[in-house]
Short mmCIF file of the C-alpha atoms (twelve columns), coordinates in Angstrom:
data_MODEL
# 
_entry.id   MODEL 
# 
loop_
_atom_site.group_PDB 
_atom_site.id 
_atom_site.type_symbol 
_atom_site.label_atom_id 
_atom_site.label_alt_id 
_atom_site.label_comp_id 
_atom_site.label_asym_id 
_atom_site.label_seq_id 
_atom_site.Cartn_x 
_atom_site.Cartn_y 
_atom_site.Cartn_z 
_atom_site.pdbx_PDB_model_num 
ATOM 1   C CA . MET A 1   25.023  3.285   -10.883 1 
ATOM 2   C CA . THR A 2   23.783  2.652   -7.347  1 
ATOM 3   C CA . SER A 3   23.259  -1.037  -6.527  1 
ATOM 4   C CA . ILE A 4   19.781  -2.365  -5.786  1 
ATOM 5   C CA . GLY A 5   20.890  -3.172  -2.243  1 
ATOM 6   C CA . GLN A 6   22.089  0.369   -1.592  1 
ATOM 7   C CA . ARG A 7   18.920  1.818   -3.110  1 
ATOM 8   C CA . LYS A 8   16.789  -0.367  -0.816  1 
ATOM 9   C CA . ALA A 9   18.870  0.698   2.186   1 
ATOM 10  C CA . ASP A 10  18.378  4.349   1.215   1 
ATOM 11  C CA . HIS A 11  14.622  3.842   0.855   1 
ATOM 12  C CA . LEU A 12  14.334  2.236   4.274   1 
ATOM 13  C CA . ALA A 13  16.356  4.932   6.013   1 
ATOM 14  C CA . LEU A 14  14.395  7.764   4.391   1 
ATOM 15  C CA . CYS A 15  10.993  6.175   5.092   1 
ATOM 16  C CA . ALA A 16  11.807  6.006   8.788   1 
ATOM 17  C CA . THR A 17  11.741  9.827   8.824   1 
ATOM 18  C CA . ASP A 18  9.232   12.593  8.037   1 
ATOM 19  C CA . GLU A 19  11.437  14.059  5.298   1 
ATOM 20  C CA . VAL A 20  9.579   12.280  2.488   1 
ATOM 21  C CA . ALA A 21  5.983   13.156  3.317   1 
ATOM 22  C CA . PHE A 22  3.839   15.089  0.871   1 
ATOM 23  C CA . ARG A 23  4.294   18.808  1.474   1 
ATOM 24  C CA . HIS A 24  0.889   20.274  0.667   1 
ATOM 25  C CA . LYS A 25  -1.332  17.534  -0.738  1 
ATOM 26  C CA . THR A 26  -3.209  15.437  1.819   1 
ATOM 27  C CA . THR A 27  -5.017  12.121  1.601   1 
ATOM 28  C CA . LEU A 28  -8.356  14.019  1.846   1 
ATOM 29  C CA . LEU A 29  -9.497  11.385  4.333   1 
ATOM 30  C CA . ASP A 30  -10.110 14.277  6.723   1 
ATOM 31  C CA . GLN A 31  -12.931 15.320  4.389   1 
ATOM 32  C CA . VAL A 32  -14.919 12.246  5.378   1 
ATOM 33  C CA . ARG A 33  -16.856 13.300  8.473   1 
ATOM 34  C CA . PHE A 34  -19.035 10.821  10.299  1 
ATOM 35  C CA . VAL A 35  -22.376 11.701  11.872  1 
ATOM 36  C CA . HIS A 36  -22.273 10.943  15.595  1 
ATOM 37  C CA . ASP A 37  -24.727 8.360   16.942  1 
ATOM 38  C CA . ALA A 38  -25.502 9.145   20.584  1 
ATOM 39  C CA . LEU A 39  -27.659 6.000   20.872  1 
ATOM 40  C CA . PRO A 40  -25.530 3.282   19.259  1 
ATOM 41  C CA . ASP A 41  -27.294 0.398   21.092  1 
ATOM 42  C CA . LEU A 42  -24.128 -1.720  20.860  1 
ATOM 43  C CA . ASP A 43  -21.912 -3.636  23.257  1 
ATOM 44  C CA . THR A 44  -18.370 -2.423  22.534  1 
ATOM 45  C CA . PRO A 45  -16.648 -5.831  23.002  1 
ATOM 46  C CA . ALA A 46  -19.105 -7.360  20.506  1 
ATOM 47  C CA . ILE A 47  -18.184 -4.942  17.684  1 
ATOM 48  C CA . ASP A 48  -16.703 -6.953  14.826  1 
ATOM 49  C CA . PRO A 49  -14.112 -5.224  12.603  1 
ATOM 50  C CA . SER A 50  -13.018 -8.474  10.932  1 
ATOM 51  C CA . THR A 51  -12.911 -8.913  7.186   1 
ATOM 52  C CA . THR A 52  -11.958 -11.566 4.648   1 
ATOM 53  C CA . ILE A 53  -9.380  -10.607 2.028   1 
ATOM 54  C CA . LEU A 54  -8.332  -13.019 -0.716  1 
ATOM 55  C CA . GLY A 55  -9.820  -15.916 1.200   1 
ATOM 56  C CA . LYS A 56  -8.107  -15.156 4.518   1 
ATOM 57  C CA . LYS A 57  -9.865  -13.694 7.521   1 
ATOM 58  C CA . LEU A 58  -8.251  -10.659 9.147   1 
ATOM 59  C CA . ARG A 59  -9.094  -9.627  12.698  1 
ATOM 60  C CA . ALA A 60  -9.310  -6.034  11.497  1 
ATOM 61  C CA . PRO A 61  -9.082  -4.469  8.009   1 
ATOM 62  C CA . ILE A 62  -5.371  -3.736  8.380   1 
ATOM 63  C CA . VAL A 63  -2.458  -4.678  6.142   1 
ATOM 64  C CA . ILE A 64  1.088   -3.768  7.158   1 
ATOM 65  C CA . ALA A 65  1.928   -2.533  3.700   1 
ATOM 66  C CA . ALA A 66  4.802   -3.193  1.313   1 
ATOM 67  C CA . MET A 67  8.027   -1.383  2.077   1 
ATOM 68  C CA . THR A 68  11.281  -3.268  1.821   1 
ATOM 69  C CA . GLY A 69  13.513  -6.226  1.071   1 
ATOM 70  C CA . GLY A 70  16.994  -6.977  -0.214  1 
ATOM 71  C CA . THR A 71  19.198  -5.903  2.715   1 
ATOM 72  C CA . GLU A 72  20.070  -7.200  6.176   1 
ATOM 73  C CA . GLU A 73  18.106  -4.414  7.830   1 
ATOM 74  C CA . ALA A 74  15.188  -5.102  5.488   1 
ATOM 75  C CA . ALA A 75  15.220  -8.729  6.612   1 
ATOM 76  C CA . ARG A 76  14.923  -7.635  10.251  1 
ATOM 77  C CA . VAL A 77  12.081  -5.226  9.476   1 
ATOM 78  C CA . ASN A 78  10.185  -7.793  7.414   1 
ATOM 79  C CA . ARG A 79  10.468  -10.466 10.098  1 
ATOM 80  C CA . GLU A 80  9.471   -8.130  12.925  1 
ATOM 81  C CA . LEU A 81  6.472   -6.607  11.164  1 
ATOM 82  C CA . SER A 82  5.262   -9.880  9.644   1 
ATOM 83  C CA . SER A 83  5.417   -11.570 13.044  1 
ATOM 84  C CA . ILE A 84  3.320   -8.712  14.447  1 
ATOM 85  C CA . ALA A 85  0.844   -9.227  11.602  1 
ATOM 86  C CA . GLU A 86  0.690   -12.901 12.563  1 
ATOM 87  C CA . GLU A 87  0.163   -12.096 16.247  1 
ATOM 88  C CA . ARG A 88  -2.573  -9.538  15.632  1 
ATOM 89  C CA . GLY A 89  -4.302  -11.166 12.673  1 
ATOM 90  C CA . TYR A 90  -3.459  -8.555  10.017  1 
ATOM 91  C CA . GLY A 91  -2.142  -8.861  6.459   1 
ATOM 92  C CA . PHE A 92  1.471   -8.197  5.440   1 
ATOM 93  C CA . GLY A 93  3.010   -6.959  2.195   1 
ATOM 94  C CA . LEU A 94  6.579   -7.486  1.051   1 
ATOM 95  C CA . GLY A 95  8.572   -4.822  -0.766  1 
ATOM 96  C CA . SER A 96  9.611   -5.243  -4.395  1 
ATOM 97  C CA . GLN A 97  11.164  -8.663  -4.983  1 
ATOM 98  C CA . ARG A 98  13.334  -7.361  -7.807  1 
ATOM 99  C CA . ALA A 99  16.411  -7.647  -5.567  1 
ATOM 100 C CA . MET A 100 15.518  -11.268 -4.884  1 
ATOM 101 C CA . HIS A 101 15.269  -11.927 -8.631  1 
ATOM 102 C CA . VAL A 102 18.695  -10.512 -9.509  1 
ATOM 103 C CA . ARG A 103 20.640  -11.495 -6.371  1 
ATOM 104 C CA . ALA A 104 20.207  -14.954 -4.861  1 
ATOM 105 C CA . GLU A 105 21.736  -13.766 -1.584  1 
ATOM 106 C CA . ALA A 106 18.761  -11.405 -1.128  1 
ATOM 107 C CA . VAL A 107 16.238  -14.262 -0.961  1 
ATOM 108 C CA . PRO A 108 16.387  -14.679 2.864   1 
ATOM 109 C CA . THR A 109 15.482  -10.994 3.370   1 
ATOM 110 C CA . TYR A 110 11.975  -11.771 2.095   1 
ATOM 111 C CA . ALA A 111 11.516  -15.003 4.071   1 
ATOM 112 C CA . VAL A 112 8.715   -14.371 6.566   1 
ATOM 113 C CA . ARG A 113 6.690   -17.595 6.602   1 
ATOM 114 C CA . GLU A 114 8.677   -18.991 9.525   1 
ATOM 115 C CA . VAL A 115 7.348   -16.207 11.751  1 
ATOM 116 C CA . ALA A 116 4.051   -15.626 9.921   1 
ATOM 117 C CA . PRO A 117 2.775   -19.079 8.923   1 
ATOM 118 C CA . THR A 118 -0.925  -18.179 8.649   1 
ATOM 119 C CA . THR A 119 -0.697  -14.482 7.702   1 
ATOM 120 C CA . LEU A 120 -2.026  -13.094 4.432   1 
ATOM 121 C CA . VAL A 121 1.304   -12.390 2.693   1 
ATOM 122 C CA . LEU A 122 1.520   -10.352 -0.510  1 
ATOM 123 C CA . GLY A 123 4.433   -10.678 -2.918  1 
ATOM 124 C CA . ASN A 124 5.556   -7.731  -5.030  1 
ATOM 125 C CA . ILE A 125 7.138   -6.985  -8.413  1 
ATOM 126 C CA . GLY A 126 7.204   -3.908  -10.643 1 
ATOM 127 C CA . VAL A 127 5.234   -4.019  -13.877 1 
ATOM 128 C CA . VAL A 128 8.276   -2.972  -15.921 1 
ATOM 129 C CA . GLN A 129 10.359  -5.779  -14.429 1 
ATOM 130 C CA . ALA A 130 7.481   -8.239  -14.885 1 
ATOM 131 C CA . ARG A 131 7.262   -7.274  -18.559 1 
ATOM 132 C CA . GLU A 132 10.783  -8.616  -19.091 1 
ATOM 133 C CA . MET A 133 10.268  -11.795 -17.052 1 
ATOM 134 C CA . LYS A 134 8.675   -15.090 -17.970 1 
ATOM 135 C CA . THR A 135 5.561   -15.965 -16.017 1 
ATOM 136 C CA . GLU A 136 7.407   -18.989 -14.626 1 
ATOM 137 C CA . GLU A 137 10.086  -16.726 -13.154 1 
ATOM 138 C CA . ILE A 138 7.493   -14.557 -11.456 1 
ATOM 139 C CA . LEU A 139 5.674   -17.610 -10.144 1 
ATOM 140 C CA . ALA A 140 8.961   -18.806 -8.631  1 
ATOM 141 C CA . LEU A 141 9.315   -15.475 -6.802  1 
ATOM 142 C CA . VAL A 142 5.824   -15.745 -5.350  1 
ATOM 143 C CA . ARG A 143 6.205   -19.378 -4.331  1 
ATOM 144 C CA . GLY A 144 9.703   -18.694 -3.020  1 
ATOM 145 C CA . VAL A 145 8.238   -16.576 -0.224  1 
ATOM 146 C CA . GLY A 146 4.986   -18.503 0.156   1 
ATOM 147 C CA . ALA A 147 2.896   -15.477 -0.785  1 
ATOM 148 C CA . ASP A 148 -0.870  -15.745 -1.125  1 
ATOM 149 C CA . ALA A 149 -1.052  -13.167 -3.915  1 
ATOM 150 C CA . LEU A 150 1.199   -10.989 -6.066  1 
ATOM 151 C CA . CYS A 151 1.161   -7.201  -6.056  1 
ATOM 152 C CA . VAL A 152 2.230   -5.746  -9.387  1 
ATOM 153 C CA . HIS A 153 3.280   -2.193  -8.649  1 
ATOM 154 C CA . LEU A 154 3.050   0.823   -10.928 1 
ATOM 155 C CA . ASN A 155 5.457   3.683   -10.216 1 
ATOM 156 C CA . PRO A 156 6.132   5.855   -13.290 1 
ATOM 157 C CA . ALA A 157 6.473   9.129   -11.350 1 
ATOM 158 C CA . MET A 158 9.011   7.627   -8.958  1 
ATOM 159 C CA . GLU A 159 11.000  6.064   -11.798 1 
ATOM 160 C CA . LEU A 160 11.192  9.342   -13.730 1 
ATOM 161 C CA . VAL A 161 12.978  10.980  -10.801 1 
ATOM 162 C CA . GLN A 162 15.175  8.015   -9.896  1 
ATOM 163 C CA . PRO A 163 18.642  8.268   -11.490 1 
ATOM 164 C CA . GLY A 164 18.873  5.307   -13.829 1 
ATOM 165 C CA . GLY A 165 15.194  4.534   -13.308 1 
ATOM 166 C CA . ASP A 166 12.845  3.088   -15.884 1 
ATOM 167 C CA . ARG A 167 11.813  5.306   -18.779 1 
ATOM 168 C CA . ASP A 168 9.973   2.833   -21.030 1 
ATOM 169 C CA . PHE A 169 6.532   2.020   -19.648 1 
ATOM 170 C CA . ARG A 170 5.078   0.371   -22.735 1 
ATOM 171 C CA . GLY A 171 3.326   -2.978  -22.444 1 
ATOM 172 C CA . GLY A 172 2.197   -2.571  -18.843 1 
ATOM 173 C CA . LEU A 173 -1.445  -3.452  -19.417 1 
ATOM 174 C CA . ASP A 174 -0.527  -6.432  -21.604 1 
ATOM 175 C CA . THR A 175 1.849   -7.653  -18.904 1 
ATOM 176 C CA . ILE A 176 -0.875  -7.435  -16.279 1 
ATOM 177 C CA . ARG A 177 -3.294  -9.277  -18.590 1 
ATOM 178 C CA . ARG A 178 -0.747  -12.075 -19.008 1 
ATOM 179 C CA . LEU A 179 -0.143  -12.435 -15.287 1 
ATOM 180 C CA . VAL A 180 -3.851  -12.450 -14.442 1 
ATOM 181 C CA . ARG A 181 -4.391  -15.224 -16.984 1 
ATOM 182 C CA . GLU A 182 -1.332  -17.332 -16.268 1 
ATOM 183 C CA . LEU A 183 -0.614  -17.075 -12.539 1 
ATOM 184 C CA . PRO A 184 -2.510  -19.477 -10.243 1 
ATOM 185 C CA . MET A 185 -2.790  -16.888 -7.450  1 
ATOM 186 C CA . PRO A 186 -4.566  -13.506 -7.326  1 
ATOM 187 C CA . VAL A 187 -2.895  -10.458 -8.834  1 
ATOM 188 C CA . ILE A 188 -3.247  -7.114  -7.037  1 
ATOM 189 C CA . VAL A 189 -2.360  -4.028  -9.042  1 
ATOM 190 C CA . LYS A 190 -1.036  -1.243  -6.833  1 
ATOM 191 C CA . GLU A 191 0.411   2.220   -7.224  1 
ATOM 192 C CA . THR A 192 3.277   3.539   -5.102  1 
ATOM 193 C CA . GLY A 193 1.991   6.779   -3.646  1 
ATOM 194 C CA . CYS A 194 0.319   8.449   -6.643  1 
ATOM 195 C CA . GLY A 195 -3.082  6.714   -6.644  1 
ATOM 196 C CA . LEU A 196 -5.238  5.038   -9.300  1 
ATOM 197 C CA . SER A 197 -7.873  6.891   -11.326 1 
ATOM 198 C CA . SER A 198 -11.253 5.580   -12.449 1 
ATOM 199 C CA . HIS A 199 -9.902  5.461   -16.028 1 
ATOM 200 C CA . VAL A 200 -7.039  3.201   -14.982 1 
ATOM 201 C CA . GLY A 201 -9.453  1.158   -12.868 1 
ATOM 202 C CA . ARG A 202 -11.681 0.460   -15.864 1 
ATOM 203 C CA . ARG A 203 -8.701  -0.555  -17.987 1 
ATOM 204 C CA . LEU A 204 -7.578  -2.952  -15.260 1 
ATOM 205 C CA . LEU A 205 -11.044 -4.493  -15.002 1 
ATOM 206 C CA . GLY A 206 -10.971 -4.951  -18.758 1 
ATOM 207 C CA . VAL A 207 -7.949  -7.271  -18.539 1 
ATOM 208 C CA . GLY A 208 -9.361  -9.289  -15.668 1 
ATOM 209 C CA . VAL A 209 -7.922  -7.558  -12.587 1 
ATOM 210 C CA . ARG A 210 -10.180 -7.973  -9.555  1 
ATOM 211 C CA . HIS A 211 -7.943  -6.648  -6.781  1 
ATOM 212 C CA . VAL A 212 -6.304  -3.228  -6.419  1 
ATOM 213 C CA . ASP A 213 -4.330  -1.224  -3.864  1 
ATOM 214 C CA . VAL A 214 -4.767  2.479   -4.557  1 
ATOM 215 C CA . SER A 215 -1.567  3.607   -2.737  1 
ATOM 216 C CA . GLY A 216 -2.709  7.185   -3.044  1 
ATOM 217 C CA . ALA A 217 -1.134  10.561  -2.455  1 
ATOM 218 C CA . GLY A 218 -0.893  12.190  0.940   1 
ATOM 219 C CA . GLY A 219 1.375   9.865   2.890   1 
ATOM 220 C CA . THR A 220 4.855   8.908   1.724   1 
ATOM 221 C CA . SER A 221 5.901   10.579  -1.524  1 
ATOM 222 C CA . TRP A 222 8.153   8.128   -3.330  1 
ATOM 223 C CA . VAL A 223 8.983   10.970  -5.691  1 
ATOM 224 C CA . ALA A 224 10.312  12.711  -2.574  1 
ATOM 225 C CA . VAL A 225 12.302  9.619   -1.624  1 
ATOM 226 C CA . GLU A 226 14.047  9.646   -4.985  1 
ATOM 227 C CA . THR A 227 14.459  13.421  -4.831  1 
ATOM 228 C CA . LYS A 228 16.306  13.069  -1.529  1 
ATOM 229 C CA . ARG A 229 18.515  10.392  -3.038  1 
ATOM 230 C CA . ALA A 230 19.220  12.611  -6.042  1 
ATOM 231 C CA . GLU A 231 20.109  15.453  -3.668  1 
ATOM 232 C CA . ALA A 232 22.588  13.248  -1.828  1 
ATOM 233 C CA . ALA A 233 24.133  12.239  -5.159  1 
ATOM 234 C CA . ASN A 234 24.346  15.857  -6.372  1 
ATOM 235 C CA . ASP A 235 22.123  15.011  -9.345  1 
ATOM 236 C CA . THR A 236 20.703  18.474  -9.971  1 
ATOM 237 C CA . VAL A 237 18.538  17.436  -12.950 1 
ATOM 238 C CA . ALA A 238 16.757  14.639  -11.087 1 
ATOM 239 C CA . ARG A 239 16.439  16.790  -7.992  1 
ATOM 240 C CA . ALA A 240 14.795  19.630  -9.938  1 
ATOM 241 C CA . LEU A 241 12.288  17.254  -11.518 1 
ATOM 242 C CA . GLY A 242 11.561  15.683  -8.139  1 
ATOM 243 C CA . GLU A 243 10.947  19.060  -6.522  1 
ATOM 244 C CA . ALA A 244 8.426   19.860  -9.268  1 
ATOM 245 C CA . LEU A 245 6.604   16.518  -8.879  1 
ATOM 246 C CA . TRP A 246 6.952   16.117  -5.081  1 
ATOM 247 C CA . ASP A 247 3.172   16.379  -4.471  1 
ATOM 248 C CA . TRP A 248 2.037   14.617  -7.648  1 
ATOM 249 C CA . GLY A 249 -0.853  12.175  -7.434  1 
ATOM 250 C CA . ILE A 250 -4.471  11.392  -6.629  1 
ATOM 251 C CA . PRO A 251 -5.321  11.649  -2.902  1 
ATOM 252 C CA . THR A 252 -5.989  8.313   -1.226  1 
ATOM 253 C CA . ALA A 253 -9.606  9.118   -0.347  1 
ATOM 254 C CA . ALA A 254 -10.367 10.161  -3.920  1 
ATOM 255 C CA . SER A 255 -8.765  7.054   -5.393  1 
ATOM 256 C CA . VAL A 256 -10.727 4.758   -3.083  1 
ATOM 257 C CA . GLY A 257 -13.903 6.699   -3.756  1 
ATOM 258 C CA . VAL A 258 -13.701 6.376   -7.538  1 
ATOM 259 C CA . LEU A 259 -12.523 2.742   -7.625  1 
ATOM 260 C CA . ALA A 260 -14.918 1.234   -5.080  1 
ATOM 261 C CA . PRO A 261 -18.056 1.625   -7.252  1 
ATOM 262 C CA . LEU A 262 -16.403 -0.090  -10.232 1 
ATOM 263 C CA . GLY A 263 -16.885 -3.586  -8.813  1 
ATOM 264 C CA . PHE A 264 -13.443 -4.773  -7.709  1 
ATOM 265 C CA . GLU A 265 -13.488 -7.721  -5.306  1 
ATOM 266 C CA . THR A 266 -10.786 -6.086  -3.196  1 
ATOM 267 C CA . VAL A 267 -9.859  -2.440  -2.768  1 
ATOM 268 C CA . ILE A 268 -7.003  -1.746  -0.346  1 
ATOM 269 C CA . ALA A 269 -6.522  1.847   0.777   1 
ATOM 270 C CA . THR A 270 -2.827  2.525   1.236   1 
ATOM 271 C CA . GLY A 271 -1.229  5.963   1.309   1 
ATOM 272 C CA . GLY A 272 -1.152  8.160   4.408   1 
ATOM 273 C CA . ILE A 273 -3.208  5.856   6.640   1 
ATOM 274 C CA . ALA A 274 -1.975  6.796   10.108  1 
ATOM 275 C CA . THR A 275 -4.922  6.414   12.519  1 
ATOM 276 C CA . GLY A 276 -7.882  4.201   13.215  1 
ATOM 277 C CA . LEU A 277 -10.096 7.067   12.083  1 
ATOM 278 C CA . ASP A 278 -8.277  6.987   8.733   1 
ATOM 279 C CA . VAL A 279 -9.005  3.267   8.452   1 
ATOM 280 C CA . ALA A 280 -12.673 3.883   9.247   1 
ATOM 281 C CA . ARG A 281 -12.907 6.665   6.671   1 
ATOM 282 C CA . ALA A 282 -11.319 4.471   4.002   1 
ATOM 283 C CA . VAL A 283 -13.753 1.653   4.775   1 
ATOM 284 C CA . ALA A 284 -16.670 4.086   4.641   1 
ATOM 285 C CA . LEU A 285 -15.550 5.097   1.144   1 
ATOM 286 C CA . GLY A 286 -15.592 1.470   0.040   1 
ATOM 287 C CA . ALA A 287 -12.181 0.013   0.921   1 
ATOM 288 C CA . HIS A 288 -12.043 -3.574  2.147   1 
ATOM 289 C CA . ALA A 289 -8.835  -2.974  4.088   1 
ATOM 290 C CA . ALA A 290 -6.302  -0.232  4.742   1 
ATOM 291 C CA . GLY A 291 -2.555  -0.527  4.305   1 
ATOM 292 C CA . ILE A 292 -0.189  1.095   6.804   1 
ATOM 293 C CA . ALA A 293 3.479   1.458   5.846   1 
ATOM 294 C CA . ARG A 294 5.674   4.346   7.029   1 
ATOM 295 C CA . PRO A 295 3.886   4.924   10.381  1 
ATOM 296 C CA . ALA A 296 4.387   1.252   11.262  1 
ATOM 297 C CA . LEU A 297 8.052   1.452   10.276  1 
ATOM 298 C CA . LYS A 298 8.530   4.619   12.341  1 
ATOM 299 C CA . ALA A 299 6.896   2.981   15.356  1 
ATOM 300 C CA . LEU A 300 9.203   -0.026  14.996  1 
ATOM 301 C CA . THR A 301 12.281  2.162   14.534  1 
ATOM 302 C CA . SER A 302 11.573  4.389   17.519  1 
ATOM 303 C CA . GLY A 303 10.042  1.886   19.924  1 
ATOM 304 C CA . GLY A 304 11.061  -1.561  18.782  1 
ATOM 305 C CA . ARG A 305 8.613   -4.413  18.552  1 
ATOM 306 C CA . ALA A 306 6.721   -3.207  21.631  1 
ATOM 307 C CA . GLY A 307 6.346   0.249   20.111  1 
ATOM 308 C CA . ALA A 308 5.001   -1.136  16.831  1 
ATOM 309 C CA . LEU A 309 2.548   -3.341  18.716  1 
ATOM 310 C CA . ARG A 310 1.309   -0.392  20.774  1 
ATOM 311 C CA . PHE A 311 0.871   1.698   17.646  1 
ATOM 312 C CA . LEU A 312 -1.133  -0.953  15.791  1 
ATOM 313 C CA . GLU A 313 -3.229  -1.798  18.856  1 
ATOM 314 C CA . GLY A 314 -4.061  1.913   19.063  1 
ATOM 315 C CA . ILE A 315 -5.139  1.905   15.411  1 
ATOM 316 C CA . GLU A 316 -7.503  -0.992  16.021  1 
ATOM 317 C CA . ASN A 317 -8.889  0.477   19.253  1 
ATOM 318 C CA . GLU A 318 -9.601  3.777   17.501  1 
ATOM 319 C CA . LEU A 319 -11.355 1.973   14.642  1 
ATOM 320 C CA . ARG A 320 -13.555 0.123   17.130  1 
ATOM 321 C CA . ALA A 321 -14.398 3.409   18.860  1 
ATOM 322 C CA . VAL A 322 -15.474 5.004   15.573  1 
ATOM 323 C CA . MET A 323 -17.610 1.971   14.810  1 
ATOM 324 C CA . LEU A 324 -19.359 2.333   18.174  1 
ATOM 325 C CA . LEU A 325 -19.891 6.069   17.731  1 
ATOM 326 C CA . THR A 326 -21.469 5.552   14.318  1 
ATOM 327 C CA . GLY A 327 -23.663 2.669   15.470  1 
ATOM 328 C CA . SER A 328 -21.755 0.200   13.271  1 
ATOM 329 C CA . ALA A 329 -21.652 -3.366  14.549  1 
ATOM 330 C CA . ASP A 330 -19.463 -4.512  11.655  1 
ATOM 331 C CA . LEU A 331 -17.698 -3.138  8.594   1 
ATOM 332 C CA . ALA A 332 -20.745 -3.547  6.367   1 
ATOM 333 C CA . ALA A 333 -22.645 -1.247  8.725   1 
ATOM 334 C CA . LEU A 334 -19.733 1.209   8.764   1 
ATOM 335 C CA . ARG A 335 -19.958 1.473   4.971   1 
ATOM 336 C CA . ARG A 336 -23.605 2.487   5.364   1 
ATOM 337 C CA . ALA A 337 -22.992 4.928   8.202   1 
ATOM 338 C CA . PRO A 338 -24.075 8.539   7.505   1 
ATOM 339 C CA . ARG A 339 -21.187 10.787  6.555   1 
ATOM 340 C CA . ILE A 340 -20.545 14.238  5.109   1 
ATOM 341 C CA . LEU A 341 -17.955 14.725  2.364   1 
ATOM 342 C CA . GLY A 342 -15.937 17.916  1.984   1 
ATOM 343 C CA . SER A 343 -16.056 19.944  -1.223  1 
ATOM 344 C CA . GLU A 344 -12.523 19.150  -2.405  1 
ATOM 345 C CA . LEU A 345 -13.073 15.414  -2.053  1 
ATOM 346 C CA . ARG A 346 -16.403 15.689  -3.867  1 
ATOM 347 C CA . ALA A 347 -14.653 17.501  -6.715  1 
ATOM 348 C CA . TRP A 348 -12.058 14.721  -6.989  1 
ATOM 349 C CA . LEU A 349 -14.783 12.064  -6.955  1 
ATOM 350 C CA . GLU A 350 -16.500 13.807  -9.826  1 
ATOM 351 C CA . HIS A 351 -13.438 14.120  -12.046 1 
ATOM 352 C CA . ALA A 352 -10.891 11.420  -11.084 1 
# 
């Protein structure tokens, strides 16, 4: 069986490419169309895109989203991107800390507080792994990296394709209920590229969850990531299943749109966010922040730290431009800005 370290290395290498994008399904964020305001009556430098998430103020509603940990290259990526989050006033999410739990030598690969002392940092563990762990063990993982909150990720589609992946998903809701009750920091429930439905959202609210990350379909397909790994390992059964489920999931825009009205304190829109216009569209649908993962990694891989900084600065500049052109002085105004929704997105909002 492939080691956790090798699996993490594979994930990082694949996510730095375009080979694991959804093939046909999109985020549907392009179906959110703003109405242009030719008389915005605003001073561009005074536009305020800041937001407060989990008690920390972000300069813009941007989180460099969870991707990696557990390898030497992962340590470099985490330090570089978290230091950029610190410099620009964004949030930062760590990848699954499972490797840190089973291998003590992996702990330093998640250590980002030295370079991101004031950043909103999100820890991360899978719900299946959390089910088998004592709350005290999970608390030690969170405190070990100085995280402000814990993301509990759900990834059944990915696991079904992963050779040796989890197959028993019982007890997930009970595990989340336990962590919400027993952990002293906020718990964020997140998917990993397949989105959250309104039905799941209501069940989460019922056990006390107040923060979610939709991680919807349309960006990186983690089913595709595992399909590529199965292909490399000549696992024809896993590869066939992965090909069938490559585009599985709820589009990001639809997931945000159905969860936002339910009353969560925090809704993060991750999954295919690649532009400032995407961030604006997610906010207009009710998101409090948008998570950016693979595009940030690609910018870092191709252009180094300077390239990642340029990319993220461009995201923020584009968001500010959209705010001006919709007459939105702040994010609250952007949520009220007139918009037109496409028919496919409206259909998802009605049924998801």
